[in-house]
mmCIF file of C-alpha atoms in Angstrom:
data_model
loop_
_atom_site.group_PDB
_atom_site.id
_atom_site.type_symbol
_atom_site.label_atom_id
_atom_site.label_comp_id
_atom_site.label_asym_id
_atom_site.label_seq_id
_atom_site.Cartn_x
_atom_site.Cartn_y
_atom_site.Cartn_z
ATOM 1 C CA MET A 286 0.812 -37.880 14.720
ATOM 2 C CA ARG A 287 2.975 -35.472 16.723
ATOM 3 C CA LYS A 288 2.708 -31.688 16.167
ATOM 4 C CA GLN A 289 6.361 -31.429 14.901
ATOM 5 C CA GLN A 290 5.807 -34.138 12.387
ATOM 6 C CA ILE A 291 2.824 -32.243 11.036
ATOM 7 C CA SER A 292 4.767 -29.121 10.918
ATOM 8 C CA ASP A 293 7.554 -30.628 8.922
ATOM 9 C CA MET A 294 5.132 -32.256 6.528
ATOM 10 C CA THR A 295 3.405 -28.904 5.798
ATOM 11 C CA LYS A 296 6.847 -27.210 5.214
ATOM 12 C CA GLN A 297 7.844 -29.982 2.758
ATOM 13 C CA GLN A 298 4.372 -29.566 1.047
ATOM 14 C CA LEU A 299 4.895 -25.917 0.736
ATOM 15 C CA ALA A 300 8.507 -26.563 -0.704
ATOM 16 C CA LYS A 301 7.275 -29.115 -3.212
ATOM 17 C CA ALA A 302 4.541 -26.634 -4.525
ATOM 18 C CA LEU A 303 7.098 -23.937 -4.689
ATOM 19 C CA PHE A 304 9.505 -25.970 -6.808
ATOM 20 C CA SER A 305 6.709 -26.783 -9.118
ATOM 21 C CA PHE A 306 6.083 -23.133 -9.813
ATOM 22 C CA MET A 307 9.820 -22.424 -9.988
ATOM 23 C CA ARG A 308 10.179 -24.610 -12.848
ATOM 24 C CA ILE A 309 7.817 -22.545 -15.005
ATOM 25 C CA LYS A 310 8.098 -18.927 -13.686
ATOM 26 C CA PRO A 311 10.574 -16.376 -11.913
ATOM 27 C CA LEU A 312 10.549 -16.481 -8.208
ATOM 28 C CA ASP A 313 9.423 -12.854 -7.905
ATOM 29 C CA LYS A 314 6.406 -13.752 -9.871
ATOM 30 C CA ILE A 315 5.332 -16.485 -7.422
ATOM 31 C CA SER A 316 2.865 -15.492 -4.846
ATOM 32 C CA VAL A 317 2.218 -16.689 -1.254
ATOM 33 C CA THR A 318 -1.472 -17.298 -2.206
ATOM 34 C CA GLU A 319 -0.816 -19.532 -5.142
ATOM 35 C CA VAL A 320 1.568 -21.618 -3.195
ATOM 36 C CA ALA A 321 -0.813 -21.890 -0.257
ATOM 37 C CA GLU A 322 -3.787 -22.648 -2.387
ATOM 38 C CA CYS A 323 -1.820 -25.389 -4.270
ATOM 39 C CA CYS A 324 -1.304 -27.142 -0.897
ATOM 40 C CA ASP A 325 -4.843 -26.459 0.179
ATOM 41 C CA VAL A 326 -3.755 -24.379 3.146
ATOM 42 C CA PRO A 327 -4.615 -20.934 4.338
ATOM 43 C CA ARG A 328 -2.133 -18.079 3.873
ATOM 44 C CA SER A 329 -1.894 -17.927 7.708
ATOM 45 C CA THR A 330 -0.298 -21.351 7.728
ATOM 46 C CA PHE A 331 2.287 -20.333 5.149
ATOM 47 C CA TYR A 332 3.332 -17.270 7.336
ATOM 48 C CA TYR A 333 3.296 -19.347 10.516
ATOM 49 C CA HIS A 334 6.310 -21.243 8.946
ATOM 50 C CA PHE A 335 7.939 -18.539 6.637
ATOM 51 C CA GLU A 336 8.456 -14.883 6.454
ATOM 52 C CA ASP A 337 7.869 -14.771 2.588
ATOM 53 C CA ILE A 338 8.500 -16.609 -0.582
ATOM 54 C CA TYR A 339 12.248 -16.026 -0.387
ATOM 55 C CA ASP A 340 12.144 -17.441 2.972
ATOM 56 C CA LEU A 341 10.732 -20.640 1.839
ATOM 57 C CA ALA A 342 12.760 -20.827 -1.222
ATOM 58 C CA SER A 343 15.872 -20.519 1.143
ATOM 59 C CA TRP A 344 14.712 -23.234 3.364
ATOM 60 C CA ALA A 345 13.525 -25.517 0.519
ATOM 61 C CA LEU A 346 16.874 -25.220 -1.459
ATOM 62 C CA SER A 347 18.974 -25.767 1.811
ATOM 63 C CA MET A 348 17.095 -28.938 2.545
ATOM 64 C CA LYS A 349 17.307 -30.123 -0.994
ATOM 65 C CA LEU A 350 21.132 -29.486 -1.240
ATOM 66 C CA LEU A 351 21.775 -30.746 2.336
ATOM 67 C CA GLU A 352 20.007 -34.004 1.390
ATOM 68 C CA CYS A 353 22.461 -34.361 -1.507
ATOM 69 C CA LEU A 354 25.470 -33.827 0.852
ATOM 70 C CA GLY A 355 24.308 -36.567 3.217
ATOM 71 C CA GLU A 356 23.517 -36.697 7.031
ATOM 72 C CA GLY A 357 25.114 -33.953 9.026
ATOM 73 C CA GLY A 358 25.705 -31.594 6.074
ATOM 74 C CA THR A 359 28.972 -32.965 4.769
ATOM 75 C CA CYS A 360 31.621 -30.235 4.091
ATOM 76 C CA PHE A 361 30.890 -28.954 0.577
ATOM 77 C CA LEU A 362 34.276 -26.989 0.179
ATOM 78 C CA TRP A 363 36.294 -29.706 -1.653
ATOM 79 C CA GLY A 364 36.248 -33.375 -2.681
ATOM 80 C CA ASP A 365 33.152 -35.561 -2.881
ATOM 81 C CA GLY A 366 30.919 -32.895 -1.018
ATOM 82 C CA LEU A 367 31.734 -30.182 -3.530
ATOM 83 C CA LYS A 368 30.969 -32.677 -6.547
ATOM 84 C CA GLU A 369 27.730 -33.583 -4.822
ATOM 85 C CA LEU A 370 26.668 -29.946 -4.356
ATOM 86 C CA PHE A 371 27.332 -29.150 -8.085
ATOM 87 C CA ARG A 372 25.806 -32.448 -9.243
ATOM 88 C CA CYS A 373 22.585 -31.854 -7.264
ATOM 89 C CA CYS A 374 22.246 -28.382 -8.506
ATOM 90 C CA HIS A 375 22.773 -29.638 -12.104
ATOM 91 C CA GLU A 376 20.185 -32.201 -11.691
ATOM 92 C CA ASN A 377 17.683 -29.513 -10.345
ATOM 93 C CA TYR A 378 18.813 -26.950 -12.978
ATOM 94 C CA ASP A 379 15.440 -25.299 -13.534
ATOM 95 C CA ILE A 380 14.870 -24.719 -9.805
ATOM 96 C CA CYS A 381 18.373 -23.313 -9.194
ATOM 97 C CA ARG A 382 18.326 -21.209 -12.302
ATOM 98 C CA CYS A 383 15.141 -19.600 -11.115
ATOM 99 C CA ALA A 384 16.665 -19.051 -7.632
ATOM 100 C CA VAL A 385 19.897 -17.411 -8.826
ATOM 101 C CA ARG A 386 17.764 -14.972 -11.013
ATOM 102 C CA GLY A 387 15.866 -13.934 -7.867
ATOM 103 C CA ASN A 388 16.472 -10.726 -5.818
ATOM 104 C CA ASP A 389 17.255 -12.554 -2.702
ATOM 105 C CA VAL A 390 19.738 -15.097 -3.992
ATOM 106 C CA TRP A 391 22.562 -13.926 -1.580
ATOM 107 C CA ARG A 392 20.291 -14.390 1.340
ATOM 108 C CA MET A 393 19.598 -17.878 0.234
ATOM 109 C CA ALA A 394 23.351 -18.618 -0.105
ATOM 110 C CA ASP A 395 23.959 -17.143 3.379
ATOM 111 C CA SER A 396 21.163 -19.436 4.795
ATOM 112 C CA PHE A 397 22.610 -22.413 3.142
ATOM 113 C CA CYS A 398 26.138 -21.725 4.532
ATOM 114 C CA ASP A 399 24.629 -21.289 7.917
ATOM 115 C CA ARG A 400 22.755 -24.555 7.840
ATOM 116 C CA CYS A 401 25.820 -26.376 6.554
ATOM 117 C CA MET A 402 28.166 -24.858 9.313
ATOM 118 C CA ASP A 403 28.507 -28.027 11.520
ATOM 119 C CA GLY A 404 29.523 -30.061 8.340
ATOM 120 C CA ILE A 405 32.006 -27.180 7.331
ATOM 121 C CA MET A 406 33.604 -27.060 10.856
ATOM 122 C CA LYS A 407 33.903 -30.838 10.859
ATOM 123 C CA GLY A 408 35.607 -30.696 7.611
ATOM 124 C CA MET A 409 37.969 -27.839 8.678
ATOM 125 C CA ARG A 410 39.088 -29.838 11.819
ATOM 126 C CA GLU A 411 39.847 -32.812 9.583
ATOM 127 C CA PHE A 412 41.747 -30.641 7.189
ATOM 128 C CA ASP A 413 43.588 -28.995 9.976
ATOM 129 C CA GLY A 414 45.345 -32.455 10.475
ATOM 130 C CA GLY A 415 46.352 -31.925 13.988
ATOM 131 C CA ARG A 416 47.955 -28.530 13.572
ATOM 132 C CA GLY A 417 45.763 -27.248 16.570
ATOM 133 C CA THR A 418 44.559 -24.135 14.833
ATOM 134 C CA ASP A 419 42.353 -21.865 16.757
ATOM 135 C CA GLU A 420 38.591 -22.677 16.182
ATOM 136 C CA ARG A 421 37.793 -19.114 15.477
ATOM 137 C CA PHE A 422 40.308 -18.992 12.626
ATOM 138 C CA LEU A 423 38.918 -22.241 11.247
ATOM 139 C CA ARG A 424 35.366 -20.786 11.170
ATOM 140 C CA TYR A 425 36.661 -17.591 9.543
ATOM 141 C CA LEU A 426 38.400 -19.675 6.861
ATOM 142 C CA GLY A 427 35.418 -21.983 6.353
ATOM 143 C CA LEU A 428 33.098 -19.133 5.875
ATOM 144 C CA PHE A 429 35.317 -17.376 3.519
ATOM 145 C CA TYR A 430 35.617 -20.494 1.236
ATOM 146 C CA GLY A 431 32.021 -21.373 1.726
ATOM 147 C CA HIS A 432 30.773 -18.213 0.331
ATOM 148 C CA ALA A 433 33.388 -18.346 -2.443
ATOM 149 C CA VAL A 434 32.156 -21.743 -3.561
ATOM 150 C CA LEU A 435 28.354 -20.595 -3.512
ATOM 151 C CA ALA A 436 29.417 -17.478 -5.397
ATOM 152 C CA THR A 437 31.159 -19.528 -8.050
ATOM 153 C CA LEU A 438 28.086 -21.804 -8.240
ATOM 154 C CA ILE A 439 25.721 -18.943 -8.630
ATOM 155 C CA ALA A 440 28.076 -17.361 -11.441
ATOM 156 C CA TRP A 441 27.966 -20.806 -13.259
ATOM 157 C CA PHE A 442 24.190 -20.849 -13.230
ATOM 158 C CA ARG A 443 24.027 -17.283 -14.335
ATOM 159 C CA GLY A 444 26.076 -18.291 -17.514
ATOM 160 C CA ASP A 445 29.336 -16.646 -16.504
ATOM 161 C CA MET A 446 31.259 -19.972 -16.861
ATOM 162 C CA ALA A 447 30.713 -22.216 -20.004
ATOM 163 C CA GLU A 448 32.628 -25.210 -18.532
ATOM 164 C CA PRO A 449 30.721 -28.444 -17.253
ATOM 165 C CA TYR A 450 30.389 -28.654 -13.568
ATOM 166 C CA GLU A 451 33.048 -31.458 -13.260
ATOM 167 C CA LYS A 452 35.874 -29.306 -14.591
ATOM 168 C CA ILE A 453 34.782 -26.302 -12.486
ATOM 169 C CA THR A 454 34.817 -28.462 -9.158
ATOM 170 C CA ALA A 455 38.279 -29.819 -10.118
ATOM 171 C CA VAL A 456 39.645 -26.253 -10.335
ATOM 172 C CA ILE A 457 37.750 -25.255 -7.149
ATOM 173 C CA ASP A 458 38.985 -28.222 -5.447
ATOM 174 C CA PHE A 459 42.653 -27.283 -6.286
ATOM 175 C CA MET A 460 42.309 -23.682 -5.239
ATOM 176 C CA VAL A 461 40.539 -24.449 -1.999
ATOM 177 C CA LYS A 462 42.824 -27.056 -0.712
ATOM 178 C CA ASP A 463 45.901 -25.234 -1.755
ATOM 179 C CA GLY A 464 44.707 -21.933 -0.277
ATOM 180 C CA MET A 465 43.468 -23.399 2.984
ATOM 181 C CA ASP A 466 46.786 -25.506 3.539
ATOM 182 C CA SER A 467 48.885 -22.251 2.954
ATOM 183 C CA ALA A 468 46.667 -20.251 5.461
ATOM 184 C CA LEU A 469 46.802 -23.010 8.132
ATOM 185 C CA ASN A 470 50.511 -23.196 7.703
ATOM 186 C CA ASN A 471 51.110 -19.466 7.734
ATOM 187 C CA VAL A 472 48.864 -18.664 10.684
ATOM 188 C CA GLN A 473 51.030 -20.867 12.974
ATOM 189 C CA ASN A 474 53.913 -18.345 12.225
ATOM 190 C CA ASN A 475 51.740 -15.282 12.620
ATOM 191 C CA PRO A 476 50.243 -15.325 16.065
ATOM 192 C CA GLU A 477 49.261 -11.610 15.758
ATOM 193 C CA ILE A 478 46.344 -12.841 13.563
ATOM 194 C CA LEU A 479 45.087 -15.161 16.308
ATOM 195 C CA GLU A 480 45.343 -12.413 18.858
ATOM 196 C CA ALA A 481 43.288 -10.040 16.556
ATOM 197 C CA LEU A 482 40.550 -12.682 16.554
ATOM 198 C CA ARG A 483 40.682 -13.273 20.269
ATOM 199 C CA ASP A 484 40.419 -9.498 20.889
ATOM 200 C CA GLY A 485 37.250 -9.197 18.694
ATOM 201 C CA ASP A 486 33.891 -8.701 20.254
ATOM 202 C CA SER A 487 32.738 -12.048 21.064
ATOM 203 C CA SER A 488 29.265 -10.868 21.338
ATOM 204 C CA MET A 489 29.024 -10.389 17.552
ATOM 205 C CA PRO A 490 28.009 -13.426 15.511
ATOM 206 C CA CYS A 491 30.850 -14.713 13.395
ATOM 207 C CA ARG A 492 29.366 -14.372 10.115
ATOM 208 C CA ALA A 493 30.721 -13.739 6.593
ATOM 209 C CA PRO A 494 29.763 -10.416 5.298
ATOM 210 C CA LEU A 495 26.911 -10.250 2.880
ATOM 211 C CA LEU A 496 27.876 -10.200 -0.856
ATOM 212 C CA VAL A 497 26.712 -7.179 -2.894
ATOM 213 C CA ARG A 498 24.123 -7.970 -5.367
#
């Protein structure tokens, strides 16, 4: 068996162990030691793959949700991808509920958005519909709505919204599509926006700002 395959299996084993603990206790009460012992591996093996429990949780949740979205990380900002994201979270309620109560929930959301970036950009190009919008603007738009969708998902799990996820996704779908269509149309008539993006420091990563806890 190849080294990479063994590494992937170990990470999946650690993720499975973490999920079993997340169903019964808060994330900040789960230790590296108990997860490692559950998998019968030394702590050094855990730290070879992950920085801490939150890093493992971020990776594990991202992999779980990307699996729901399908190969390539289908865009989760609207339509079927959005429905699948909420459906998957609903089916893994205990795990997701535990994650959103953790101290590093926004770090996990940021990590998930990063891992979905290829799917988001593919979806943004399709939504652009031949308008030829600058890729940098599409990325900003995708990151903005990506973090907005995840923030809404987190608020739902925290109990800020009582509606079932089917109704929430219908509203999000309407707002995202309408807002993006308006932005893509308007940017064509406001070249100064694209110039501002081109004049930016290209050495800086094009990342959405961290949300305040």
